[in-house]
Coordinates of N, CA and C in Angstrom, one line a residue:
Chain A
E1 N -101.2 -38.9 -116.1 CA -100.8 -39.0 -117.6 C -102.0 -39.5 -118.4
D2 N -102.2 -38.8 -119.5 CA -103.3 -39.1 -120.4 C -103.0 -40.5 -121.1
Q3 N -104.1 -41.3 -121.2 CA -103.9 -42.6 -121.9 C -105.1 -42.8 -122.8
V4 N -104.8 -43.4 -124.0 CA -105.8 -43.8 -125.0 C -105.6 -45.2 -125.4
T5 N -106.6 -46.0 -125.4 CA -106.5 -47.4 -125.8 C -107.6 -47.6 -126.9
Q6 N -107.2 -48.1 -128.0 CA -108.2 -48.4 -129.1 C -108.3 -49.9 -129.3
S7 N -109.6 -50.3 -129.6 CA -109.8 -51.7 -129.9 C -110.9 -51.8 -130.9
P8 N -110.9 -52.9 -131.8 CA -109.8 -53.8 -131.8 C -108.6 -53.3 -132.6
E9 N -107.5 -54.0 -132.5 CA -106.3 -53.5 -133.3 C -106.6 -53.6 -134.8
A10 N -107.3 -54.6 -135.2 CA -107.6 -54.8 -136.6 C -109.0 -55.3 -136.7
L11 N -109.7 -54.9 -137.8 CA -111.1 -55.3 -138.0 C -111.3 -55.5 -139.5
R12 N -111.8 -56.7 -139.8 CA -112.2 -57.0 -141.2 C -113.7 -57.1 -141.4
L13 N -114.3 -56.4 -142.3 CA -115.7 -56.4 -142.5 C -116.0 -56.7 -143.9
Q14 N -117.2 -57.2 -144.1 CA -117.7 -57.4 -145.5 C -118.3 -56.0 -145.9
E15 N -118.3 -55.7 -147.1 CA -119.0 -54.5 -147.6 C -120.4 -54.5 -147.1
G16 N -120.9 -53.4 -146.5 CA -122.3 -53.3 -146.0 C -122.4 -53.8 -144.6
E17 N -121.4 -54.4 -144.0 CA -121.5 -54.9 -142.6 C -121.1 -53.9 -141.6
S18 N -122.1 -53.3 -140.9 CA -121.8 -52.2 -140.0 C -121.1 -52.7 -138.7
S19 N -120.3 -51.8 -138.1 CA -119.6 -52.1 -136.9 C -119.2 -50.9 -136.2
S20 N -118.5 -51.0 -135.1 CA -118.0 -49.9 -134.3 C -116.6 -50.1 -133.8
L21 N -115.8 -49.0 -133.8 CA -114.5 -49.0 -133.3 C -114.5 -48.3 -131.9
N22 N -113.7 -48.8 -131.0 CA -113.7 -48.2 -129.6 C -112.5 -47.4 -129.3
C23 N -112.6 -46.4 -128.5 CA -111.5 -45.6 -128.0 C -111.8 -45.3 -126.6
S24 N -111.0 -46.0 -125.7 CA -111.2 -45.7 -124.3 C -110.1 -44.8 -123.8
Y25 N -110.4 -43.8 -122.9 CA -109.4 -42.8 -122.6 C -109.5 -42.5 -121.1
T26 N -108.3 -42.1 -120.6 CA -108.3 -41.4 -119.3 C -107.5 -40.1 -119.5
V27 N -108.1 -39.0 -119.0 CA -107.5 -37.7 -119.2 C -107.8 -36.8 -118.1
S28 N -106.9 -35.9 -117.8 CA -107.2 -34.9 -116.8 C -107.8 -33.7 -117.5
G29 N -109.1 -33.5 -117.4 CA -109.7 -32.4 -118.0 C -109.8 -32.5 -119.5
L30 N -110.8 -33.2 -120.1 CA -110.8 -33.3 -121.5 C -111.1 -32.0 -122.2
R31 N -110.2 -31.7 -123.1 CA -110.4 -30.5 -123.9 C -110.8 -30.8 -125.3
G32 N -110.7 -32.1 -125.7 CA -111.2 -32.5 -127.0 C -110.7 -34.0 -127.2
L33 N -111.6 -34.7 -127.9 CA -111.3 -36.0 -128.4 C -111.4 -36.0 -129.9
F34 N -110.3 -36.4 -130.6 CA -110.2 -36.3 -132.0 C -110.1 -37.6 -132.7
W35 N -110.8 -37.7 -133.8 CA -110.8 -38.9 -134.7 C -110.1 -38.5 -136.0
Y36 N -109.2 -39.4 -136.4 CA -108.5 -39.2 -137.7 C -108.6 -40.5 -138.5
R37 N -108.5 -40.4 -139.8 CA -108.4 -41.5 -140.7 C -107.0 -41.4 -141.4
Q38 N -106.3 -42.5 -141.5 CA -104.9 -42.5 -142.1 C -104.8 -43.6 -143.1
D39 N -104.6 -43.3 -144.3 CA -104.3 -44.2 -145.4 C -102.8 -44.5 -145.4
P40 N -102.4 -45.7 -145.8 CA -101.0 -46.1 -145.8 C -100.0 -45.1 -146.5
G41 N -99.0 -44.7 -145.7 CA -98.0 -43.8 -146.3 C -98.4 -42.4 -146.4
K42 N -99.6 -42.0 -145.9 CA -100.1 -40.7 -145.9 C -100.3 -40.1 -144.5
G43 N -100.5 -38.8 -144.5 CA -100.8 -38.1 -143.2 C -102.2 -38.4 -142.7
P44 N -102.4 -38.3 -141.4 CA -103.8 -38.4 -140.9 C -104.7 -37.4 -141.4
E45 N -105.9 -37.8 -141.7 CA -107.0 -36.9 -142.2 C -108.0 -36.6 -141.1
F46 N -108.1 -35.4 -140.7 CA -109.0 -35.0 -139.6 C -110.5 -35.4 -140.0
L47 N -111.2 -36.0 -139.0 CA -112.6 -36.4 -139.2 C -113.5 -35.6 -138.2
F48 N -113.3 -35.8 -136.9 CA -114.2 -35.2 -136.0 C -113.5 -34.7 -134.7
T49 N -114.1 -33.7 -134.0 CA -113.7 -33.4 -132.7 C -114.9 -33.5 -131.8
L50 N -114.8 -34.2 -130.6 CA -115.9 -34.2 -129.7 C -115.4 -33.6 -128.4
Y51 N -116.3 -32.8 -127.7 CA -115.8 -32.0 -126.6 C -116.4 -32.5 -125.3
S52 N -117.6 -33.0 -125.3 CA -118.3 -33.3 -124.0 C -119.2 -34.6 -124.2
A53 N -119.3 -35.3 -123.1 CA -120.1 -36.5 -123.1 C -121.5 -36.2 -123.6
G54 N -122.0 -37.2 -124.5 CA -123.3 -37.0 -125.1 C -123.2 -36.4 -126.5
E55 N -122.1 -35.9 -126.8 CA -121.9 -35.2 -128.1 C -121.8 -36.3 -129.2
E56 N -122.4 -36.0 -130.4 CA -122.3 -36.9 -131.5 C -122.0 -36.1 -132.8
K57 N -121.3 -36.7 -133.7 CA -121.0 -36.0 -135.0 C -121.0 -37.1 -136.1
E58 N -121.5 -36.7 -137.3 CA -121.7 -37.6 -138.4 C -121.0 -37.0 -139.6
K59 N -120.5 -37.9 -140.4 CA -120.0 -37.6 -141.7 C -120.1 -38.8 -142.6
E60 N -121.0 -38.7 -143.6 CA -121.2 -39.8 -144.5 C -121.6 -41.0 -143.7
R61 N -120.8 -42.1 -143.9 CA -121.1 -43.4 -143.2 C -120.5 -43.5 -141.8
L62 N -119.9 -42.4 -141.3 CA -119.3 -42.4 -140.0 C -120.0 -41.6 -139.0
K63 N -120.1 -42.1 -137.8 CA -120.8 -41.4 -136.7 C -119.9 -41.6 -135.4
A64 N -119.5 -40.5 -134.8 CA -118.7 -40.6 -133.6 C -119.5 -40.1 -132.4
T65 N -119.4 -40.9 -131.3 CA -120.1 -40.6 -130.1 C -119.1 -40.5 -128.9
L66 N -119.5 -39.9 -127.8 CA -118.6 -39.7 -126.7 C -119.3 -39.9 -125.4
T67 N -118.6 -40.7 -124.5 CA -119.1 -40.7 -123.1 C -117.9 -40.2 -122.2
K68 N -118.1 -40.3 -120.9 CA -117.0 -39.8 -120.1 C -115.8 -40.7 -120.1
K69 N -115.9 -41.9 -120.6 CA -114.7 -42.8 -120.6 C -114.3 -43.3 -121.9
E70 N -115.2 -43.2 -122.9 CA -114.9 -43.8 -124.2 C -115.6 -43.1 -125.4
S71 N -115.1 -43.3 -126.5 CA -115.7 -42.8 -127.7 C -115.9 -44.0 -128.7
F72 N -116.9 -44.0 -129.5 CA -117.1 -45.0 -130.5 C -117.2 -44.3 -131.9
L73 N -116.6 -45.0 -132.8 CA -116.7 -44.6 -134.2 C -117.6 -45.7 -134.9
H74 N -118.8 -45.3 -135.2 CA -119.7 -46.3 -135.8 C -119.6 -46.1 -137.4
I75 N -119.5 -47.3 -138.0 CA -119.4 -47.3 -139.5 C -120.6 -48.0 -140.0
T76 N -121.4 -47.3 -140.7 CA -122.7 -47.9 -141.3 C -122.5 -48.2 -142.7
A77 N -122.8 -49.5 -143.0 CA -122.8 -50.0 -144.4 C -121.4 -49.6 -145.1
P78 N -120.3 -50.0 -144.5 CA -119.0 -49.6 -145.1 C -118.8 -50.1 -146.5
K79 N -117.9 -49.3 -147.2 CA -117.5 -49.6 -148.5 C -116.0 -49.9 -148.5
P80 N -115.4 -50.6 -149.5 CA -114.0 -50.8 -149.5 C -113.1 -49.6 -149.4
E81 N -113.6 -48.4 -149.9 CA -112.8 -47.2 -149.8 C -112.8 -46.7 -148.3
D82 N -113.5 -47.3 -147.4 CA -113.4 -46.9 -146.0 C -112.2 -47.6 -145.3
S83 N -111.6 -48.5 -146.0 CA -110.4 -49.2 -145.5 C -109.3 -48.2 -145.2
A84 N -108.9 -48.2 -143.9 CA -107.8 -47.3 -143.5 C -107.5 -47.6 -142.0
T85 N -106.6 -46.9 -141.5 CA -106.3 -47.0 -140.0 C -107.0 -45.8 -139.4
Y86 N -107.8 -46.0 -138.4 CA -108.5 -44.9 -137.7 C -107.9 -44.7 -136.4
L87 N -107.4 -43.4 -136.2 CA -106.7 -43.0 -135.0 C -107.6 -42.1 -134.1
C88 N -107.5 -42.4 -132.8 CA -108.2 -41.6 -131.8 C -107.1 -40.8 -131.0
A89 N -107.4 -39.6 -130.6 CA -106.4 -38.8 -129.8 C -107.2 -38.0 -128.9
V90 N -106.6 -37.7 -127.7 CA -107.2 -36.8 -126.7 C -106.3 -35.7 -126.4
Q91 N -106.9 -34.6 -126.0 CA -106.1 -33.4 -125.5 C -106.7 -33.1 -124.1
G92 N -105.8 -33.1 -123.1 CA -106.2 -32.9 -121.8 C -105.8 -31.4 -121.4
A93 N -106.2 -31.1 -120.2 CA -105.9 -29.7 -119.7 C -104.6 -29.6 -119.0
G94 N -103.8 -30.7 -119.1 CA -102.5 -30.6 -118.5 C -101.6 -29.6 -119.0
S95 N -100.4 -29.5 -118.5 CA -99.5 -28.4 -118.9 C -99.1 -28.5 -120.3
A96 N -98.9 -29.7 -120.9 CA -98.5 -29.8 -122.3 C -99.6 -29.6 -123.2
R97 N -100.8 -30.0 -122.9 CA -102.0 -29.9 -123.7 C -101.8 -30.4 -125.1
Q98 N -100.9 -31.4 -125.3 CA -100.7 -31.9 -126.6 C -101.5 -33.2 -126.8
L99 N -101.6 -33.6 -128.0 CA -102.4 -34.8 -128.3 C -101.8 -36.1 -127.8
T100 N -102.5 -37.0 -127.2 CA -102.1 -38.3 -126.9 C -102.9 -39.2 -127.8
F101 N -102.2 -40.0 -128.7 CA -102.8 -40.9 -129.6 C -102.9 -42.3 -129.1
G102 N -104.0 -42.9 -129.6 CA -104.1 -44.4 -129.4 C -103.3 -45.0 -130.6
S103 N -103.2 -46.4 -130.5 CA -102.4 -47.1 -131.5 C -103.1 -47.3 -132.8
G104 N -104.4 -47.0 -132.8 CA -105.2 -47.1 -134.1 C -105.9 -48.4 -134.2
T105 N -106.9 -48.4 -135.1 CA -107.6 -49.6 -135.5 C -107.5 -49.7 -137.0
Q106 N -106.9 -50.8 -137.5 CA -106.8 -51.0 -139.0 C -108.0 -51.7 -139.5
L107 N -108.8 -50.9 -140.3 CA -110.0 -51.4 -140.8 C -109.9 -51.9 -142.3
T108 N -110.3 -53.1 -142.6 CA -110.3 -53.6 -143.9 C -111.8 -53.9 -144.3
V109 N -112.3 -53.3 -145.4 CA -113.6 -53.6 -145.8 C -113.5 -54.4 -147.1
L110 N -114.0 -55.6 -147.1 CA -113.8 -56.5 -148.3 C -115.0 -56.4 -149.2
P111 N -114.8 -56.4 -150.5 CA -115.9 -56.2 -151.5 C -116.8 -57.5 -151.5
Chain B
D1 N -109.8 -23.6 -147.0 CA -108.7 -24.4 -147.4 C -108.0 -25.0 -146.1
T2 N -108.1 -26.3 -146.0 CA -107.5 -27.0 -144.8 C -106.3 -27.8 -145.2
E3 N -105.5 -27.2 -146.1 CA -104.3 -28.0 -146.6 C -103.0 -27.6 -146.0
V4 N -102.3 -28.6 -145.6 CA -100.9 -28.4 -145.2 C -100.0 -29.2 -146.3
T5 N -99.1 -28.5 -146.8 CA -98.2 -29.1 -147.8 C -96.9 -29.4 -147.3
Q6 N -96.2 -30.5 -147.8 CA -94.9 -30.9 -147.3 C -94.1 -31.2 -148.6
T7 N -92.8 -30.8 -148.5 CA -91.9 -31.2 -149.6 C -90.6 -31.6 -148.9
P8 N -89.8 -32.6 -149.5 CA -90.3 -33.5 -150.6 C -91.2 -34.6 -150.1
K9 N -91.8 -35.3 -151.0 CA -92.6 -36.5 -150.6 C -91.7 -37.6 -150.2
H10 N -90.6 -37.8 -150.8 CA -89.7 -38.9 -150.5 C -88.3 -38.3 -150.4
L11 N -87.5 -38.8 -149.5 CA -86.1 -38.4 -149.4 C -85.2 -39.5 -148.9
V12 N -84.2 -39.8 -149.7 CA -83.2 -40.8 -149.3 C -81.9 -40.0 -149.0
M13 N -81.3 -40.3 -147.9 CA -80.0 -39.6 -147.6 C -79.1 -40.5 -146.9
G14 N -77.8 -40.2 -147.0 CA -76.7 -40.9 -146.3 C -76.5 -40.3 -144.9
M15 N -75.8 -41.0 -144.1 CA -75.6 -40.6 -142.7 C -74.8 -39.3 -142.6
T16 N -74.1 -38.9 -143.7 CA -73.2 -37.7 -143.6 C -73.9 -36.5 -144.3
N17 N -75.1 -36.8 -144.9 CA -75.7 -35.7 -145.6 C -76.4 -34.7 -144.7
K18 N -76.6 -33.5 -145.3 CA -77.5 -32.5 -144.7 C -78.6 -32.2 -145.6
K19 N -79.8 -32.3 -145.1 CA -81.0 -32.1 -145.9 C -82.1 -31.3 -145.1
S20 N -83.1 -30.8 -145.7 CA -84.2 -30.1 -145.0 C -85.5 -30.6 -145.5
L21 N -86.5 -30.7 -144.6 CA -87.9 -30.9 -144.9 C -88.6 -29.6 -144.8
K22 N -89.6 -29.4 -145.7 CA -90.3 -28.1 -145.6 C -91.8 -28.4 -145.5
C23 N -92.5 -27.4 -144.8 CA -93.9 -27.5 -144.5 C -94.5 -26.1 -144.7
E24 N -95.7 -26.1 -145.3 CA -96.3 -24.8 -145.5 C -97.8 -24.9 -145.2
Q25 N -98.4 -23.9 -144.6 CA -99.9 -23.8 -144.4 C -100.3 -22.3 -144.6
H26 N -101.5 -22.2 -145.2 CA -102.0 -20.8 -145.4 C -103.4 -20.7 -144.8
M27 N -103.6 -21.3 -143.6 CA -104.9 -21.3 -143.0 C -104.8 -20.2 -141.9
G28 N -103.7 -19.5 -141.7 CA -103.6 -18.5 -140.6 C -103.4 -19.1 -139.3
H29 N -103.0 -20.4 -139.2 CA -102.8 -21.1 -138.0 C -101.5 -20.5 -137.3
R30 N -101.6 -20.5 -136.0 CA -100.4 -19.9 -135.3 C -99.6 -21.0 -134.6
A31 N -100.0 -22.2 -134.7 CA -99.3 -23.4 -134.1 C -98.9 -24.3 -135.2
M32 N -97.7 -24.8 -135.2 CA -97.2 -25.8 -136.1 C -96.4 -26.8 -135.4
Y33 N -96.4 -28.0 -136.0 CA -95.9 -29.2 -135.3 C -95.1 -30.1 -136.2
W34 N -94.1 -30.7 -135.7 CA -93.4 -31.9 -136.4 C -93.6 -33.1 -135.6
Y35 N -94.0 -34.2 -136.3 CA -94.2 -35.5 -135.8 C -93.3 -36.5 -136.6
K36 N -93.0 -37.6 -135.9 CA -92.3 -38.7 -136.5 C -93.2 -39.9 -136.4
Q37 N -93.4 -40.7 -137.5 CA -94.3 -41.9 -137.4 C -93.5 -43.1 -138.0
K38 N -93.4 -44.1 -137.2 CA -92.9 -45.4 -137.6 C -94.1 -46.3 -138.1
A39 N -93.7 -47.3 -138.9 CA -94.8 -48.2 -139.4 C -95.6 -48.8 -138.3
K40 N -96.9 -48.7 -138.5 CA -97.9 -49.3 -137.6 C -97.9 -48.7 -136.2
K41 N -97.4 -47.5 -136.1 CA -97.4 -46.8 -134.8 C -98.1 -45.5 -134.9
P42 N -98.6 -44.9 -133.8 CA -99.2 -43.6 -134.0 C -98.1 -42.5 -134.1
P43 N -98.5 -41.3 -134.6 CA -97.5 -40.2 -134.7 C -96.9 -39.9 -133.3
E44 N -95.6 -39.5 -133.3 CA -94.9 -39.2 -132.1 C -94.4 -37.7 -132.2
L45 N -94.9 -36.9 -131.3 CA -94.6 -35.5 -131.3 C -93.1 -35.2 -131.1
M46 N -92.5 -34.3 -132.0 CA -91.1 -33.9 -131.9 C -91.0 -32.5 -131.4
F47 N -91.6 -31.6 -132.1 CA -91.5 -30.1 -131.8 C -92.9 -29.4 -132.0
V48 N -93.0 -28.3 -131.2 CA -94.2 -27.5 -131.4 C -93.7 -26.0 -131.4
Y49 N -94.3 -25.3 -132.4 CA -94.0 -23.9 -132.5 C -95.4 -23.2 -132.3
S50 N -95.3 -22.1 -131.5 CA -96.5 -21.3 -131.2 C -96.1 -19.8 -131.5
Y51 N -96.8 -19.2 -132.4 CA -96.4 -17.8 -132.8 C -95.0 -17.7 -133.2
E52 N -94.5 -18.7 -134.0 CA -93.2 -18.7 -134.5 C -92.1 -18.9 -133.5
K53 N -92.4 -19.3 -132.3 CA -91.4 -19.5 -131.3 C -91.5 -21.0 -130.9
L54 N -90.4 -21.7 -130.7 CA -90.4 -23.1 -130.2 C -90.9 -23.1 -128.8
S55 N -92.0 -23.9 -128.6 CA -92.6 -24.0 -127.3 C -92.4 -25.4 -126.7
I56 N -92.2 -26.4 -127.5 CA -92.0 -27.7 -127.0 C -91.0 -28.5 -127.8
N57 N -90.0 -29.0 -127.2 CA -89.0 -29.9 -127.8 C -89.1 -31.2 -127.0
E58 N -89.6 -32.3 -127.6 CA -89.8 -33.5 -126.9 C -88.5 -34.3 -126.8
S59 N -87.4 -33.7 -126.3 CA -86.1 -34.4 -126.1 C -85.6 -35.0 -127.4
V60 N -85.8 -34.3 -128.5 CA -85.3 -34.8 -129.8 C -83.8 -34.6 -129.9
P61 N -83.1 -35.6 -130.5 CA -81.7 -35.4 -130.7 C -81.3 -34.2 -131.5
S62 N -80.2 -33.6 -131.3 CA -79.8 -32.4 -131.9 C -79.5 -32.5 -133.4
R63 N -79.5 -33.7 -133.9 CA -79.3 -33.9 -135.4 C -80.6 -33.5 -136.1
F64 N -81.7 -33.3 -135.4 CA -82.9 -32.7 -135.9 C -83.0 -31.2 -135.4
S65 N -83.1 -30.3 -136.4 CA -83.1 -28.9 -136.0 C -84.3 -28.2 -136.7
P66 N -85.3 -27.8 -135.9 CA -86.4 -27.1 -136.5 C -86.2 -25.6 -136.7
E67 N -87.0 -25.1 -137.6 CA -86.9 -23.6 -137.8 C -88.2 -23.2 -138.3
C68 N -88.7 -22.0 -137.8 CA -89.9 -21.4 -138.3 C -89.7 -20.0 -138.8
P69 N -89.4 -19.9 -140.1 CA -89.1 -18.6 -140.7 C -90.2 -17.5 -140.6
N70 N -91.4 -18.0 -140.7 CA -92.6 -17.1 -140.6 C -93.8 -17.9 -140.2
S71 N -94.9 -17.3 -140.1 CA -96.1 -18.0 -139.5 C -96.7 -19.1 -140.4
S72 N -96.2 -19.1 -141.7 CA -96.8 -20.1 -142.7 C -95.8 -21.2 -142.9
L73 N -94.5 -21.1 -142.6 CA -93.5 -22.0 -143.0 C -92.9 -22.7 -141.8
L74 N -92.5 -23.9 -141.9 CA -91.8 -24.7 -140.9 C -90.8 -25.6 -141.6
N75 N -89.6 -25.6 -141.2 CA -88.6 -26.4 -141.7 C -88.0 -27.4 -140.7
L76 N -87.5 -28.5 -141.1 CA -86.8 -29.4 -140.2 C -85.5 -29.8 -140.9
H77 N -84.4 -29.3 -140.3 CA -83.1 -29.5 -140.9 C -82.5 -30.8 -140.3
L78 N -81.9 -31.6 -141.2 CA -81.5 -32.9 -140.8 C -80.0 -33.0 -141.1
H79 N -79.2 -33.6 -140.1 CA -77.8 -33.7 -140.3 C -77.3 -34.9 -139.5
A80 N -76.5 -35.7 -140.1 CA -75.8 -36.8 -139.5 C -76.9 -37.8 -138.9
L81 N -77.9 -38.1 -139.7 CA -78.9 -39.0 -139.2 C -78.5 -40.4 -139.1
Q82 N -79.2 -41.2 -138.4 CA -79.0 -42.7 -138.3 C -80.0 -43.5 -139.0
P83 N -79.7 -44.7 -139.4 CA -80.7 -45.5 -140.1 C -82.0 -45.6 -139.3
E84 N -82.0 -45.6 -138.0 CA -83.2 -45.7 -137.2 C -84.1 -44.5 -137.3
D85 N -83.6 -43.4 -137.9 CA -84.4 -42.2 -138.1 C -85.3 -42.3 -139.3
S86 N -85.1 -43.4 -140.0 CA -86.0 -43.6 -141.2 C -87.4 -43.7 -140.7
A87 N -88.3 -42.9 -141.3 CA -89.7 -42.8 -140.8 C -90.5 -41.9 -141.7
L88 N -91.8 -41.8 -141.5 CA -92.6 -40.8 -142.1 C -92.6 -39.6 -141.2
Y89 N -92.2 -38.4 -141.7 CA -92.2 -37.2 -141.0 C -93.4 -36.3 -141.4
L90 N -94.2 -36.0 -140.3 CA -95.5 -35.3 -140.6 C -95.4 -33.9 -140.0
C91 N -95.9 -33.0 -140.7 CA -96.1 -31.6 -140.3 C -97.6 -31.4 -140.0
A92 N -98.0 -30.6 -139.0 CA -99.3 -30.4 -138.7 C -99.5 -28.9 -138.3
S93 N -100.7 -28.4 -138.4 CA -100.9 -27.0 -137.9 C -102.3 -27.0 -137.2
S94 N -102.4 -26.0 -136.3 CA -103.7 -25.8 -135.6 C -103.9 -24.3 -135.4
P95 N -105.1 -23.8 -135.2 CA -105.3 -22.4 -134.9 C -104.4 -21.9 -133.7
Q96 N -104.5 -22.7 -132.7 CA -103.7 -22.3 -131.5 C -103.1 -23.6 -130.9
V97 N -102.1 -23.4 -130.0 CA -101.5 -24.6 -129.3 C -102.5 -25.1 -128.2
S98 N -103.0 -24.2 -127.5 CA -103.9 -24.6 -126.4 C -105.0 -23.5 -126.2
G99 N -105.7 -23.3 -127.3 CA -106.8 -22.4 -127.2 C -108.0 -22.9 -126.4
S100 N -108.8 -22.1 -125.9 CA -109.9 -22.5 -125.0 C -111.2 -22.7 -125.8
G101 N -111.3 -22.1 -127.0 CA -112.5 -22.2 -127.8 C -112.6 -23.5 -128.6
R102 N -113.8 -23.9 -129.0 CA -113.9 -25.0 -129.9 C -113.2 -24.8 -131.2
G103 N -112.6 -25.9 -131.7 CA -111.9 -25.8 -133.0 C -110.5 -25.2 -132.9
Q104 N -110.2 -24.7 -131.8 CA -108.9 -24.0 -131.7 C -107.7 -24.9 -131.7
N105 N -107.9 -26.1 -131.3 CA -106.8 -27.1 -131.1 C -106.8 -28.2 -132.1
E106 N -107.7 -28.1 -133.1 CA -107.8 -29.2 -134.1 C -106.5 -29.1 -135.0
Q107 N -105.8 -30.2 -135.1 CA -104.6 -30.3 -135.9 C -104.9 -30.9 -137.2
F108 N -104.4 -30.2 -138.2 CA -104.5 -30.7 -139.6 C -103.1 -31.1 -140.1
F109 N -103.0 -32.3 -140.6 CA -101.7 -32.9 -141.0 C -101.5 -32.7 -142.5
G110 N -100.2 -32.6 -142.8 CA -99.8 -32.7 -144.2 C -99.6 -34.2 -144.6
P111 N -99.2 -34.4 -145.9 CA -99.1 -35.7 -146.4 C -97.9 -36.5 -145.9
G112 N -96.9 -35.8 -145.4 CA -95.7 -36.4 -144.9 C -94.6 -36.5 -145.9
T113 N -93.4 -36.6 -145.3 CA -92.2 -36.9 -146.1 C -91.7 -38.3 -145.7
R114 N -91.6 -39.2 -146.6 CA -91.0 -40.5 -146.3 C -89.5 -40.4 -146.4
L115 N -88.8 -40.6 -145.2 CA -87.4 -40.4 -145.1 C -86.7 -41.8 -145.0
T116 N -85.7 -42.0 -145.8 CA -84.9 -43.2 -145.7 C -83.5 -42.8 -145.5
V117 N -82.9 -43.3 -144.4 CA -81.5 -43.0 -144.1 C -80.6 -44.3 -144.3
L118 N -79.7 -44.1 -145.3 CA -78.9 -45.3 -145.6 C -77.6 -45.4 -144.8

């Protein structure tokens, strides 16, 4: 069974204070690891897909990296508008091939 | 255009009402999904449609009835709901359900319908 664990559950940063969010996973045959951003009361917004260890993707202040056991979402010099819940999900090669989500990291960036 | 639209944004219904949620995408995606999300929890998969056919039903109670009239539309019919069914209902779409190529399985979510059952 695919499993995803995200840490920390909540993170408070000062504006400009860089940090990383962790997503640890176990999956049978990784077909993709997905990062989403979700604002309160809204649907998840797609950020990145990573497919193989060593892969990295960047978007503005966000950079996602992938190893065989975990993914990191690095946030450089965050701004208050980066405050949101960040969700990690994996898709394995199992019969269902559906997304398994982590519980998310709630990020708050203080001005 | 990576937009999935959902209507209504908010819905309040009694336990004896019948209502429907609607979802639309024009990205040419052949897979569409319904998720349920409770506060501070991740989305929970309910149904998956692939090429307009129901391919996955995650043991959802029959008071939830999905329908896929065509490749762009997805409905969720609601009847005799319980207060514990109150949640954010999310629709998503992806190019394929289990495609082998990169980008084939990326799911794009709509804004959701906030459902309150009284």
